[in-house]
XYZ file of N, CA and C in Angstrom:
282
model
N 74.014 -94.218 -103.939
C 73.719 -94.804 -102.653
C 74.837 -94.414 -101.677
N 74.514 -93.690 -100.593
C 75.623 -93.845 -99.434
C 75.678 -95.321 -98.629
N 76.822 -95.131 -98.561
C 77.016 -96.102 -97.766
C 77.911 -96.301 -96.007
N 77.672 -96.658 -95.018
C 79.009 -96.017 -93.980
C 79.272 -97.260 -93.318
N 80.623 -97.314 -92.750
C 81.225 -98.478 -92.741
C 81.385 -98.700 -91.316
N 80.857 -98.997 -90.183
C 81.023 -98.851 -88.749
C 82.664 -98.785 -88.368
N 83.618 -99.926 -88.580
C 84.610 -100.380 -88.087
C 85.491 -99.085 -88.304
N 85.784 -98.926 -89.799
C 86.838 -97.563 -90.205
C 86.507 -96.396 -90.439
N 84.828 -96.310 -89.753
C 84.015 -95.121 -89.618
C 84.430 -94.433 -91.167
N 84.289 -94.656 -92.220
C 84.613 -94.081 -93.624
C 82.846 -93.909 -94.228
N 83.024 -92.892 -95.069
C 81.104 -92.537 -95.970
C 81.709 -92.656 -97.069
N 81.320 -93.287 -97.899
C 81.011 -93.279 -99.147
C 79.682 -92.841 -99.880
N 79.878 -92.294 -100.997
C 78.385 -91.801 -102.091
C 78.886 -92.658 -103.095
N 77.997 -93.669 -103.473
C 78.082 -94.374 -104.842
C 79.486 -94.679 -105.431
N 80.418 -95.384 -103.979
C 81.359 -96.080 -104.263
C 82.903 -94.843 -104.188
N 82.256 -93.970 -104.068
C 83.459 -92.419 -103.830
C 83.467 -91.997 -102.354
N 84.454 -92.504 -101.539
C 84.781 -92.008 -100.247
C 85.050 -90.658 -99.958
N 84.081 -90.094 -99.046
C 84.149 -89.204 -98.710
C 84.395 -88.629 -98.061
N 83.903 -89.462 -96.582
C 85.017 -88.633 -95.238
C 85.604 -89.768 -94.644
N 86.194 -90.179 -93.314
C 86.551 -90.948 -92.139
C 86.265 -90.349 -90.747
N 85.592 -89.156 -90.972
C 85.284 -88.729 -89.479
C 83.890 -88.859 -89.024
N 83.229 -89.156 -89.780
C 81.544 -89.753 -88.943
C 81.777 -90.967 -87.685
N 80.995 -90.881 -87.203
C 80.627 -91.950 -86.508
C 79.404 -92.565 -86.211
N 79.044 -93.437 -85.257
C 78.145 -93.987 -85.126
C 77.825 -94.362 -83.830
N 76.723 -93.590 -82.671
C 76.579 -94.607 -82.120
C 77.891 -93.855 -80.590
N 77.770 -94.128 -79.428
C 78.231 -93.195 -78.155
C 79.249 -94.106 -77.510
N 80.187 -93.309 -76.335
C 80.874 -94.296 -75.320
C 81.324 -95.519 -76.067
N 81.462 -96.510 -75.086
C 82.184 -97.573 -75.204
C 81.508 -98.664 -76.531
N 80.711 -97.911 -77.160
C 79.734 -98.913 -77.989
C 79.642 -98.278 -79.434
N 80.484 -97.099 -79.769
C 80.761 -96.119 -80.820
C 81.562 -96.592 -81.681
N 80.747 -96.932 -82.673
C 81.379 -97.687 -84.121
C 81.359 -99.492 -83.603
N 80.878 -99.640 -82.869
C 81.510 -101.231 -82.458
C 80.071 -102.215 -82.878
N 80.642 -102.894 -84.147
C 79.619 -103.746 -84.750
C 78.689 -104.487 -84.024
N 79.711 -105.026 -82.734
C 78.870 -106.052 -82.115
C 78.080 -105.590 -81.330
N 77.967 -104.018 -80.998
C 76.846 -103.427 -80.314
C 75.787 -103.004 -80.796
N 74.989 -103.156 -81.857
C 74.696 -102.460 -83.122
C 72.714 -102.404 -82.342
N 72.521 -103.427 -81.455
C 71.131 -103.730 -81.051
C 70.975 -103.012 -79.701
N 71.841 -102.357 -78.904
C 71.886 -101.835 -77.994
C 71.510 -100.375 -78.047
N 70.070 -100.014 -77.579
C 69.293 -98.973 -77.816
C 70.075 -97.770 -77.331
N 69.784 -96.455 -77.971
C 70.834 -95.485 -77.082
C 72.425 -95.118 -76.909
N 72.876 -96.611 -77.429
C 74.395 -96.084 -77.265
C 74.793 -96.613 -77.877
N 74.054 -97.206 -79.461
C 75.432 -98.080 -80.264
C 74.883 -97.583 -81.565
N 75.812 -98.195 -82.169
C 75.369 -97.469 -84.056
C 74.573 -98.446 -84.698
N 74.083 -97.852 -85.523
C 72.701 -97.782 -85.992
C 73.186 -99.265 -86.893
N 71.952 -100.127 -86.653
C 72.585 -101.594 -87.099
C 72.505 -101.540 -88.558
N 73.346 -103.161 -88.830
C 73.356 -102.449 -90.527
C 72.230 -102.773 -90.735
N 72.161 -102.177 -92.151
C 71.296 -102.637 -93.364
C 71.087 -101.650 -94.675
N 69.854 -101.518 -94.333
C 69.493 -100.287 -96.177
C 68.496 -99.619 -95.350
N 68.327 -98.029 -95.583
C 67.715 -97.152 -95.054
C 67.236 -95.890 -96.024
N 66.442 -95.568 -95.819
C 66.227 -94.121 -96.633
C 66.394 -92.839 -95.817
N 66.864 -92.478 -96.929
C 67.151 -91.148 -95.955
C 66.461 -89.409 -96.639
N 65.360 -89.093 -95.258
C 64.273 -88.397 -95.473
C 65.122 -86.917 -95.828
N 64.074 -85.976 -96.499
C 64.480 -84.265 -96.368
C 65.067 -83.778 -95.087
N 65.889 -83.285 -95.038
C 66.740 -82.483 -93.778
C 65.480 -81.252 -93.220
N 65.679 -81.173 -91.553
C 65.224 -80.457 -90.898
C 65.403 -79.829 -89.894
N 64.910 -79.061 -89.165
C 65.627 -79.449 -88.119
C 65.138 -79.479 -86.390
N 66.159 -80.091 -85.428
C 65.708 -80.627 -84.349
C 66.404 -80.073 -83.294
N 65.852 -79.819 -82.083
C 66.112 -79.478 -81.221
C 67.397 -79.697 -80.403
N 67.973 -81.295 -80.393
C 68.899 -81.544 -79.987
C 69.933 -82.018 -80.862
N 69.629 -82.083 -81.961
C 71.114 -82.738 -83.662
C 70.577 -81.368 -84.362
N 70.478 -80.428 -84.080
C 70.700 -79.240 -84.722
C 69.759 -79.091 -86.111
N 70.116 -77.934 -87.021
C 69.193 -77.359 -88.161
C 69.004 -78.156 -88.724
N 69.942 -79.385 -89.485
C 70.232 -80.194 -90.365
C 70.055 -81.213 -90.310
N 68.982 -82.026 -89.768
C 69.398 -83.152 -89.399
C 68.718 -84.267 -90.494
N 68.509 -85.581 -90.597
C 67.683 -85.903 -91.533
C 67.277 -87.865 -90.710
N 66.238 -88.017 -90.781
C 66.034 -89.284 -90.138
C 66.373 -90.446 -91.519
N 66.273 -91.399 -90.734
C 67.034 -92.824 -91.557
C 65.925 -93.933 -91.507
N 64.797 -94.436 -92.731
C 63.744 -95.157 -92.450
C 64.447 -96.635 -93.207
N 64.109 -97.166 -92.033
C 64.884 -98.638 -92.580
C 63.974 -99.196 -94.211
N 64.494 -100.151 -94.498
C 63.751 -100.357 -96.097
C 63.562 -101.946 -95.386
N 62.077 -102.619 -95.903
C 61.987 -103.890 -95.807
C 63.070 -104.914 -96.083
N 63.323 -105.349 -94.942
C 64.278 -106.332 -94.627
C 64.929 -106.145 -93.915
N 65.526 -104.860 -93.504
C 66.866 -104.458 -92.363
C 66.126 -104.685 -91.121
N 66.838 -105.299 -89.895
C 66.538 -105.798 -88.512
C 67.096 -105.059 -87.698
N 66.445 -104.800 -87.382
C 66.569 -102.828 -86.164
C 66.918 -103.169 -85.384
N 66.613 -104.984 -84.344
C 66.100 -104.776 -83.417
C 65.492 -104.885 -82.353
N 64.626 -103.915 -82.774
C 63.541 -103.641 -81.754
C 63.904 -101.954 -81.626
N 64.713 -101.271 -82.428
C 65.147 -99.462 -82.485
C 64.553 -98.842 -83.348
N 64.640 -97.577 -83.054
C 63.660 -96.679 -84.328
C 64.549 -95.360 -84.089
N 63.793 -94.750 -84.256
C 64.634 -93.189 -84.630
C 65.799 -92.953 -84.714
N 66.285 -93.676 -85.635
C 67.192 -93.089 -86.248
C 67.671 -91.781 -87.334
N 68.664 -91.320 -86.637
C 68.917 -89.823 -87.592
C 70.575 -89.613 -88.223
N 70.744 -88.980 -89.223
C 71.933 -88.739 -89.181
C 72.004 -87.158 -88.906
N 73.405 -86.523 -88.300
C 73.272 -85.052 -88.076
C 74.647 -84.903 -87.988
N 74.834 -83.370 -88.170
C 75.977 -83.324 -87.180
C 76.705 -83.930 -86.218
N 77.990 -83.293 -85.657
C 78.509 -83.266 -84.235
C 77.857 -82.642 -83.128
N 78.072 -82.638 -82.382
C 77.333 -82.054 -81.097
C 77.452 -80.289 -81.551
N 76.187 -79.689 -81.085
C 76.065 -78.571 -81.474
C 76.749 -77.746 -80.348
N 77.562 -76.692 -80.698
C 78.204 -76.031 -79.688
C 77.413 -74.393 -79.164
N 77.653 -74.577 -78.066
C 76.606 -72.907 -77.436
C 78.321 -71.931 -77.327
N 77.824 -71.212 -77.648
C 78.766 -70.360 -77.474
C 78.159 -68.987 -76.178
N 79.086 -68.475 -75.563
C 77.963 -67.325 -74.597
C 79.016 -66.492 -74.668
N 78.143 -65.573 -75.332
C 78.704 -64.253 -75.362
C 79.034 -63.432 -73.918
N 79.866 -62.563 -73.783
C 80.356 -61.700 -72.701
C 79.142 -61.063 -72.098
């Protein structure tokens, strides 16, 4: 099971920490628990989620994979949730 921790932004896989650089969630409302219901700019509220085959999307890049809440987690009133990358970078050639 992954797991990610809003406050010390840390991932764990089945109790083995893995990074501290994810985040969650934009601006002034990025990683911050108590924003968690605020559509658009806060991280994805807690609970238990599944997490679908990777694909990819136009704006979170090749890889991305959506997050389907599991009966019981309280969204809300949010949906599409994804995990992905960092912001994808354009590079322009000469």
């Amino acid at each position: 099971m992954w797991v990610y921790k809003h406050e010390s932004h840390k991932l764990y896989r089945d109790d083995e920490y893995i990074t501290d650089t994810g985040y969650s969630g934009k601006g002034e409302h990025k990683d911050r628990h108590s924003s968690q219901y605020i559509r658009d700019k806060s991280p994805i509220p807690v609970g238990r989620y599944e997490i679908t085959a990777p694909f990819p999307h136009p704006k979170t890049g090749r890889y991305s994979m959506r997050l389907n809440p599991v009966a019981g987690t309280s969204v809300g009133g949010r949906d599409g949730f994804m995990i992905h990358g960092d912001r994808m970078l354009r590079v322009e050639h000469p």
